[in-house]
């Protein structure tokens, strides 16, 4: 099967699917391998071992990632998960800075920088999420907000070195997440192109091109194809539509 090698389909299960449901999902998922295209699912922490075991058992072409990581490697941080713990069970992928983490768990551009830098230092591959609120878009501040969300990471030498290698981005307009209101392909293309221009001015054209920028926010099998047809959209970060094996497969078939 031929496919676009740049494309990454990433599911974000959020706080859904404990170990039992994870096992069930992965036992029902039928995913043919595709040249180069990647599938990944960020599962709840407690389901990570189950997910890794099931993927290995069924030889599914799916990477398993964590939805969060603390920036310290150990210590008095009740309820948190560290990089060494994730590495110990065989996790190499982490999602950082999702808007729900920013909104409900007070993550800031500063703490997100700490997490991103620490995760990269520890050898993880990071998908860093950015995106504007509806009020910010409506007041014409989308580009300012995206720049603010990226500037610290783009000024940090350790992070800079990993763009296009182990550091990639997801653009998720907050107003499109879980709302059923997907950004129009034009809106998504415009934001991606702006983000890539920010990358190019700090990192140069070739790193900017090598960095994947996924679109996220109400992606479904009905709208994914059109989003993917736009230049600069390198895949999707998908919440709701990644929760059922059939719709995950339907998304994969569109790549
Ligand atoms: P959604 O979530 O696809 O359910 O809108 C996307 C996300 O939050 O990553």
Tab-separated table of C-alpha atoms in Angstrom, residues 8 23 42 54 61 71 137 157 182 200:
chain	number	residue	atom	x	y	z
A	8	UNK	CA	1.446	10.684	11.324
A	23	UNK	CA	-6.777	-4.516	25.575
A	42	UNK	CA	-1.286	8.401	23.517
A	54	UNK	CA	-1.005	-5.926	23.090
A	61	UNK	CA	2.199	-0.928	13.486
A	71	UNK	CA	10.215	17.623	34.156
A	137	UNK	CA	-8.874	34.079	17.290
A	157	UNK	CA	19.349	25.598	22.414
A	182	UNK	CA	-13.326	21.543	12.834
A	200	UNK	CA	12.117	28.634	9.482
